[in-house]
Coordinates of C-alpha atoms and ligand atoms in Angstrom, one line a residue:
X920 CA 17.0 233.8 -211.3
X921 CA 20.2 234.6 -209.7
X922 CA 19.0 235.7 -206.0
X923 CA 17.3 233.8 -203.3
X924 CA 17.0 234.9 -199.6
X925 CA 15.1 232.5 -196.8
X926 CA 14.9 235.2 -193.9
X927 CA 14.0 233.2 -190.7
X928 CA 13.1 236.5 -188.9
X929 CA 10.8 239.3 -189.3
X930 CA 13.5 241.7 -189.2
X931 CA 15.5 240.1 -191.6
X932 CA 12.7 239.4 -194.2
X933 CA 11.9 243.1 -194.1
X934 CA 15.7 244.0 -194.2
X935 CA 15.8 241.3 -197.4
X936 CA 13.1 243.2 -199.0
X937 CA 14.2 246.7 -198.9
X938 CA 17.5 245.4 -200.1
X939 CA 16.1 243.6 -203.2
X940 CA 12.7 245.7 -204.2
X941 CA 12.8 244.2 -207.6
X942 CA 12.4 240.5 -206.0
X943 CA 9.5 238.4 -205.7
X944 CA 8.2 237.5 -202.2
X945 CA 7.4 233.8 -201.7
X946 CA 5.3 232.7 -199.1
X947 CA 3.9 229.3 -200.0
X948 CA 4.0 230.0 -203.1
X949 CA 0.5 228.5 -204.2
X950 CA -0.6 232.0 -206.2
X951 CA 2.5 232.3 -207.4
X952 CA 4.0 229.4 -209.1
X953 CA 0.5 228.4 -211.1
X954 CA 1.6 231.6 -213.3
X955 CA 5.3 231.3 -212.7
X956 CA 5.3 229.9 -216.4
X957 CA 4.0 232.5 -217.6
X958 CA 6.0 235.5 -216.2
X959 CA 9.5 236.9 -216.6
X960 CA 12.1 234.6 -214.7
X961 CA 12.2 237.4 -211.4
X962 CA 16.1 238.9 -210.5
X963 CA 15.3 237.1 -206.8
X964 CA 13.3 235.6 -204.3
X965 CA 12.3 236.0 -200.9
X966 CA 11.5 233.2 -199.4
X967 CA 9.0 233.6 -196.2
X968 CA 8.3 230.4 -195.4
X969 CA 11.3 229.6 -193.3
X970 CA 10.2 232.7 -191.0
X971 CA 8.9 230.5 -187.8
X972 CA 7.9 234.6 -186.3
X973 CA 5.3 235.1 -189.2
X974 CA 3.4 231.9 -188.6
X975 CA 0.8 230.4 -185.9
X976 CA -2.2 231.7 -183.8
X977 CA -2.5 233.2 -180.3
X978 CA -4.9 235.1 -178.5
X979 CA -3.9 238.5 -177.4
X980 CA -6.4 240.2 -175.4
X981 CA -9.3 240.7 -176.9
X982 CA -8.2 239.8 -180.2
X983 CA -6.6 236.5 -182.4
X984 CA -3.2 237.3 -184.1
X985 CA -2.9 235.2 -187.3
X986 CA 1.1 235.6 -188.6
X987 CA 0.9 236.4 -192.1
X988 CA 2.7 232.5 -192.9
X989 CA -0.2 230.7 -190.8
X990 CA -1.4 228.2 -193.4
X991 CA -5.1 227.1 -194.1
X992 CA -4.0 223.9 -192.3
X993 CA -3.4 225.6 -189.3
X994 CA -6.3 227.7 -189.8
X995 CA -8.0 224.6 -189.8
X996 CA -6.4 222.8 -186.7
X997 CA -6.7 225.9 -184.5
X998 CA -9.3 225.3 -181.8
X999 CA -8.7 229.1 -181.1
X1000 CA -10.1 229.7 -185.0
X1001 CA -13.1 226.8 -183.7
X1002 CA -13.6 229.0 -180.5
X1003 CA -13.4 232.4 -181.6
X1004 CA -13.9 232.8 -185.5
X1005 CA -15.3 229.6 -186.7
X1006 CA -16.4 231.1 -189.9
X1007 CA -12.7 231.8 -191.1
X1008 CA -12.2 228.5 -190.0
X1009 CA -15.3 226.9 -192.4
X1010 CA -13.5 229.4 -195.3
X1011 CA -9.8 227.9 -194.7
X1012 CA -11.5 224.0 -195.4
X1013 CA -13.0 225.2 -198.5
X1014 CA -9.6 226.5 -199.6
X1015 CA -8.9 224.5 -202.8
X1016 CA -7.9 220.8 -201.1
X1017 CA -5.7 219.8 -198.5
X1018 CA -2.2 220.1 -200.5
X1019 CA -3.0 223.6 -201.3
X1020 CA -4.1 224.3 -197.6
X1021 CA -0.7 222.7 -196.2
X1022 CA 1.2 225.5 -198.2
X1023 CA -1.3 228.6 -199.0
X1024 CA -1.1 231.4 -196.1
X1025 CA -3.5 233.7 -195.1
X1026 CA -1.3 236.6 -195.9
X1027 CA -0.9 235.0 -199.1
X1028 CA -4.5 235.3 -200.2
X1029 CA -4.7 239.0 -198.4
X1030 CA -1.8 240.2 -200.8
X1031 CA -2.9 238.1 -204.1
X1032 CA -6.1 240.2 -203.0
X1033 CA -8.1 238.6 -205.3
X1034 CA -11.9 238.9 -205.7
X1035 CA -12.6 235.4 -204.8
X1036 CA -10.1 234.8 -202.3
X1037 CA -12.3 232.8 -199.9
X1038 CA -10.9 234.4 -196.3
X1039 CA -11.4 237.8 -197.8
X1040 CA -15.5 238.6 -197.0
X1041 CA -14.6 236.8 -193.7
X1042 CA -11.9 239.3 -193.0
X1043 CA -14.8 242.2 -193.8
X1044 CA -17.2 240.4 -191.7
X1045 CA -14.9 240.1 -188.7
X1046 CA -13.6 243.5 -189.2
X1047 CA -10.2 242.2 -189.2
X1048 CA -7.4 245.0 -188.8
X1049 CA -3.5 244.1 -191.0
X1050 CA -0.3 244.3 -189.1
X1051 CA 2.4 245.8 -192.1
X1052 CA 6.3 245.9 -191.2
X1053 CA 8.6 247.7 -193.5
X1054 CA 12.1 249.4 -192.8
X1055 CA 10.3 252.6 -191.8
X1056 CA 8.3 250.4 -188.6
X1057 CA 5.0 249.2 -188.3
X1058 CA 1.5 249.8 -189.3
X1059 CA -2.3 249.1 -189.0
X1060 CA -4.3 249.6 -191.6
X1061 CA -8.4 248.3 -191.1
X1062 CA -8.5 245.3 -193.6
X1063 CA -11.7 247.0 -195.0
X1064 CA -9.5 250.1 -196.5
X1065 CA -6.4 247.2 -197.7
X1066 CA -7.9 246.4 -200.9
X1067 CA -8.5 248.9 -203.6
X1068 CA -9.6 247.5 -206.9
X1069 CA -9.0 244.5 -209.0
X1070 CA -6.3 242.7 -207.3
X1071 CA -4.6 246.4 -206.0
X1072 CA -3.9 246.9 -202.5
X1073 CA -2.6 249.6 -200.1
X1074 CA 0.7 247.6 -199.0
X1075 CA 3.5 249.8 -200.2
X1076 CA 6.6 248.5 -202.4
X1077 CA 8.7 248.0 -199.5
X1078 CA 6.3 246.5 -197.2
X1079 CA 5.2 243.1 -195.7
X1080 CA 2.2 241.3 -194.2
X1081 CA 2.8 240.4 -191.1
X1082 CA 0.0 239.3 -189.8
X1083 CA -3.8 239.6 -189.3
X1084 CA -5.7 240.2 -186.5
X1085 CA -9.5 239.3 -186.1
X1086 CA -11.4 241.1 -182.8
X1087 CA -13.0 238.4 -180.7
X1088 CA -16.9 238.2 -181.4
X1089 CA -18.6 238.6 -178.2
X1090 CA -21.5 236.1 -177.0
X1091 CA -24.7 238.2 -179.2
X1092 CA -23.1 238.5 -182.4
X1093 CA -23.9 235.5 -185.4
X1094 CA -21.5 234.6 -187.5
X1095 CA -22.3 233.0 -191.1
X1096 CA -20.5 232.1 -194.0
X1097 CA -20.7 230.5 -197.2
X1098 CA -19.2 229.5 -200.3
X1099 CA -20.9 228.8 -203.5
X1100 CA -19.4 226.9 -206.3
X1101 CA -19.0 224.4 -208.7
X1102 CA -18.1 221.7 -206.2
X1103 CA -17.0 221.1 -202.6
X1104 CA -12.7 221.0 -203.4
X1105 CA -10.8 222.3 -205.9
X1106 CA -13.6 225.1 -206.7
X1107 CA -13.3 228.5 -207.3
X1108 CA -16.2 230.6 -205.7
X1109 CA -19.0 232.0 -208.1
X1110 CA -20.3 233.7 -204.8
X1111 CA -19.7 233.9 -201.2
X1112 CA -20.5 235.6 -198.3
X1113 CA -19.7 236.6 -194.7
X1114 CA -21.5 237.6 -192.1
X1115 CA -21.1 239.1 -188.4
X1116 CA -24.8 240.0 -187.2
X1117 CA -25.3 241.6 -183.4
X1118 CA -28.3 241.3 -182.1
X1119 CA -30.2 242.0 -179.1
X1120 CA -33.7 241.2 -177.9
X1121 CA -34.6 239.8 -181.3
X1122 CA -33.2 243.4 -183.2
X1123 CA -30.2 243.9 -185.3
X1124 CA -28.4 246.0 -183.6
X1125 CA -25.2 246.3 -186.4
X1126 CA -24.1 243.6 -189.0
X1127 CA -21.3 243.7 -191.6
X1128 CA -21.6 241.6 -194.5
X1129 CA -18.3 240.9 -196.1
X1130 CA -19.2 239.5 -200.2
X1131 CA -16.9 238.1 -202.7
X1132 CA -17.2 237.5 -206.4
X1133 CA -19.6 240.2 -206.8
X1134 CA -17.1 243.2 -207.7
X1135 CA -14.0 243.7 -208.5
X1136 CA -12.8 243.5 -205.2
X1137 CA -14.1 242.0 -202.1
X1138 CA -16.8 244.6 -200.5
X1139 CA -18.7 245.4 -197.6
X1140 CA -22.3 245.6 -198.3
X1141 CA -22.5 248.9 -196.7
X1142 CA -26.6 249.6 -197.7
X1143 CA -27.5 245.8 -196.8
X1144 CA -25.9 246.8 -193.7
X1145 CA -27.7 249.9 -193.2
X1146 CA -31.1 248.3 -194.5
X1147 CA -30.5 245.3 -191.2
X1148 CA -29.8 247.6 -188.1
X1149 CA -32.1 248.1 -186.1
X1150 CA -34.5 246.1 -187.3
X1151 CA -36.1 242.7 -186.3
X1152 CA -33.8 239.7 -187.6
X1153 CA -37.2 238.8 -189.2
X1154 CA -38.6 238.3 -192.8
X1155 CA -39.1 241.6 -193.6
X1156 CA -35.9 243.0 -192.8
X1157 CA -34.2 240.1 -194.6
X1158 CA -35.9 240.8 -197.8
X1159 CA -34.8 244.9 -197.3
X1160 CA -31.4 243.9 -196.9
X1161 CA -32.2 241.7 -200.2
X1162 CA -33.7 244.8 -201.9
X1163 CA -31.2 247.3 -200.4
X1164 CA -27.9 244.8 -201.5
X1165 CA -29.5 245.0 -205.4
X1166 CA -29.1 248.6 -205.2
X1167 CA -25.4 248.4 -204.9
X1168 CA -23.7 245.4 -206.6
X1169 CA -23.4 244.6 -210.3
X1170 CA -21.9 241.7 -210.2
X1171 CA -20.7 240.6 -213.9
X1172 CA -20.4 237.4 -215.9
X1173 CA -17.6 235.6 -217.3
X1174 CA -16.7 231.9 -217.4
X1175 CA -17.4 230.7 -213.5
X1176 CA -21.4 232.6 -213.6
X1177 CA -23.7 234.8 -214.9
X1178 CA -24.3 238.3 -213.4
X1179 CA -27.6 237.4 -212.7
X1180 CA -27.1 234.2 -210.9
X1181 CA -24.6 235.5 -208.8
X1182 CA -27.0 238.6 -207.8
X1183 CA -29.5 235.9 -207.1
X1184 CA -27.1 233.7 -204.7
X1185 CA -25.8 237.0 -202.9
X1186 CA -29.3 238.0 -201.6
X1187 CA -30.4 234.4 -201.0
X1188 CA -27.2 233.9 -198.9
X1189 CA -27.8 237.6 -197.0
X1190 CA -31.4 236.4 -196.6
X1191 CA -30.2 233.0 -195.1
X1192 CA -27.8 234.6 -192.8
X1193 CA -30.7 237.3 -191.4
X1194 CA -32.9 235.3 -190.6
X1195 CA -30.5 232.3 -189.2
X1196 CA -29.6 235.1 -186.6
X1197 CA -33.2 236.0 -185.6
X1198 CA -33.3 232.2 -185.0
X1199 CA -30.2 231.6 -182.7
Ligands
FAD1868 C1 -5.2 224.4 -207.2 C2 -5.5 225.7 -206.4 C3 -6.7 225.9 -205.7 C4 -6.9 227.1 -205.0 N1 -8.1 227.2 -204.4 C5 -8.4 228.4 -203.8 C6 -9.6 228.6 -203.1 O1 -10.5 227.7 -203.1 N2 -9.9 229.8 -202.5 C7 -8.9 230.7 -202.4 O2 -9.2 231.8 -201.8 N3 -7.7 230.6 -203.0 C8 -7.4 229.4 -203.7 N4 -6.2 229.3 -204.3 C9 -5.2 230.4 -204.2 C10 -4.2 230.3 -203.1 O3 -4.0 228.9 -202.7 C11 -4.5 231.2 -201.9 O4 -4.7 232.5 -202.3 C12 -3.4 231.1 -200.9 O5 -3.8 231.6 -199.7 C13 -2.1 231.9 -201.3 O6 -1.1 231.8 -200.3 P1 0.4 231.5 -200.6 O7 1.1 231.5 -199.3 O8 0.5 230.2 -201.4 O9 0.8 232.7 -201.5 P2 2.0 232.9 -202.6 O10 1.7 232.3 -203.9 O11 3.3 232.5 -201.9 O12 2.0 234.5 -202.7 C14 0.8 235.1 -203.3 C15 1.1 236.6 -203.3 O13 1.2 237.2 -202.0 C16 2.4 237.8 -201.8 N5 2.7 237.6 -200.4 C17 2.7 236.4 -199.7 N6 2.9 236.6 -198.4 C18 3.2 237.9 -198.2 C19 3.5 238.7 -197.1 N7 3.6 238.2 -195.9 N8 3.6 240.0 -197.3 C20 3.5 240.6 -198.5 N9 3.2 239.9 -199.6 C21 3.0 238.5 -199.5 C22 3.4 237.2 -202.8 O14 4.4 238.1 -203.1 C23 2.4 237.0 -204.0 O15 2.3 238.2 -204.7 C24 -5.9 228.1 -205.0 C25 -4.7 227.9 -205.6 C26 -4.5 226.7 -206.3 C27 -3.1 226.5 -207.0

């Protein structure tokens, strides 16, 4: 490696990418460096975790703004996160153990964009929207359209995370989430799942169920969804969101699970979270 650039600006990190496109970006670095063995030695890095501007949590209208370098610590600490999105919250403390949530970022697990990133069905859930900065200005793409297949996203070559920005749940809508592995720490997810149910008067008026683990990339449940709204958050509908969410995931087996299993555990979870919102 013969390059290394620690932007402590926005500006200046997107400047340092479009000047070295061939150079690895660095946030904490806690993706990266468990293959860093096993990879070419890159031409350069750029380093964002000097870049004060990416990182921390405020409110802003109607909506939280993560910066891309929040950590899963701060995640953690936020008593905005506690207020506002608890569930992405309850994901950040099941992020591997508390040295990997000191340094792992949120934009980190959003560009790794793997299947079991643990924030990702929250993300869905919450209908979170991306903030991308690149020499050509700035964007907003929905996170639901950002990943595209196993570990692909939409961010082009010369573009950054920023940050992320969850809308604020109002008062009727549930939130739900769960993670189901091995173990509490140190665990990577077999299943999990994410939910933001609104209801009214005892129906379902919308819900989006955000899943991981279950395809190639994290999905919305989009006939689960369709099999809940406008029905009572009863029995009934939770077993036709059960029925409806078999009809559009194959979820596969490899080392972590078995397809079946993890099919099981989806519609049990989806189940849980329909008729835990009937209930509140
Ligand atoms: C022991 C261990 C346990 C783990 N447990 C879990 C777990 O339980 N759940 C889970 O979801 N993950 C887990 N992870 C994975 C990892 O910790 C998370 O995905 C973390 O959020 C990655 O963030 P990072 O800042 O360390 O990313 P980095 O490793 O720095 O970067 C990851 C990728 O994102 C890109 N990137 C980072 N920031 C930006 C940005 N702002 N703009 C554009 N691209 C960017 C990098 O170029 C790189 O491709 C674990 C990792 C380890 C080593």
């Amino acid at each position: 490696m013969t390059g290394y650039l620690r932007p402590t600006s926005l500006a200046d990190a997107v400047a340092a990418r479009a000047a070295h496109p061939d150079w690895l970006v660095l946030a904490g670095g806690t993706d990266l460096m468990v293959n860093a063995p096993h990879r070419p030695v890159p031409a350069g890095i750029v380093d964002l975790w000097g870049c004060a501007e990416l990182r921390g949590i405020a409110r802003d209208g109607e909506t939280l703004r993560l910066g891309a370098g929040t950590t899963w610590l701060d995640v953690v600490q936020s008593a905005l996160v506690a207020a506002h999105a608890p569930i992405l919250g309850a994901a950040a403390r099941e992020i591997g153990a508390p040295q990997i949530q000191a340094r792992g970022t949120i934009g980190g697990n959003v560009a790794t964009s793997s299947p079991v990133g643990d924030s990702l069905p929250v993300l869905l859930a919450l209908d979170a929207t991306l903030g991308l900065a690149s020499p050509r200005g700035r964007r907003v793409v929905p996170y639901r359209d950002f990943a595209t297949g196993y570990r692909t996203t939409s961010l082009d070559a010369d573009e950054l995370i920023a940050a992320v920005v969850v809308p604020v749940p109002d008062a009727a809508t549930r939130l739900s989430w769960r993670k189901v592995g091995t173990r509490a720490a140190q665990s990577i997810s077999k299943v999990m799942a994410a939910a933001a149910i609104h209801v009214e008067d005892g129906v379902i008026a919308w819900a989006r169920f955000g899943l991981g683990a279950v395809a190639a990339r994290p999905i919305r449940a989009a006939a689960a969804e369709a099999a809940a709204a406008g029905r009572p958050a009863d029995e009934a509908t939770a077993r036709a969101v059960a029925d409806a969410l078999a009809g559009e995931i194959r979820p596969i087996t490899d080392v972590r699970s078995a397809a079946d299993y993890r099919l099981e555990v989806a519609q049990a979870l989806l189940v849980r979270f329909v008729l835990n919102a009937g209930r509140s």
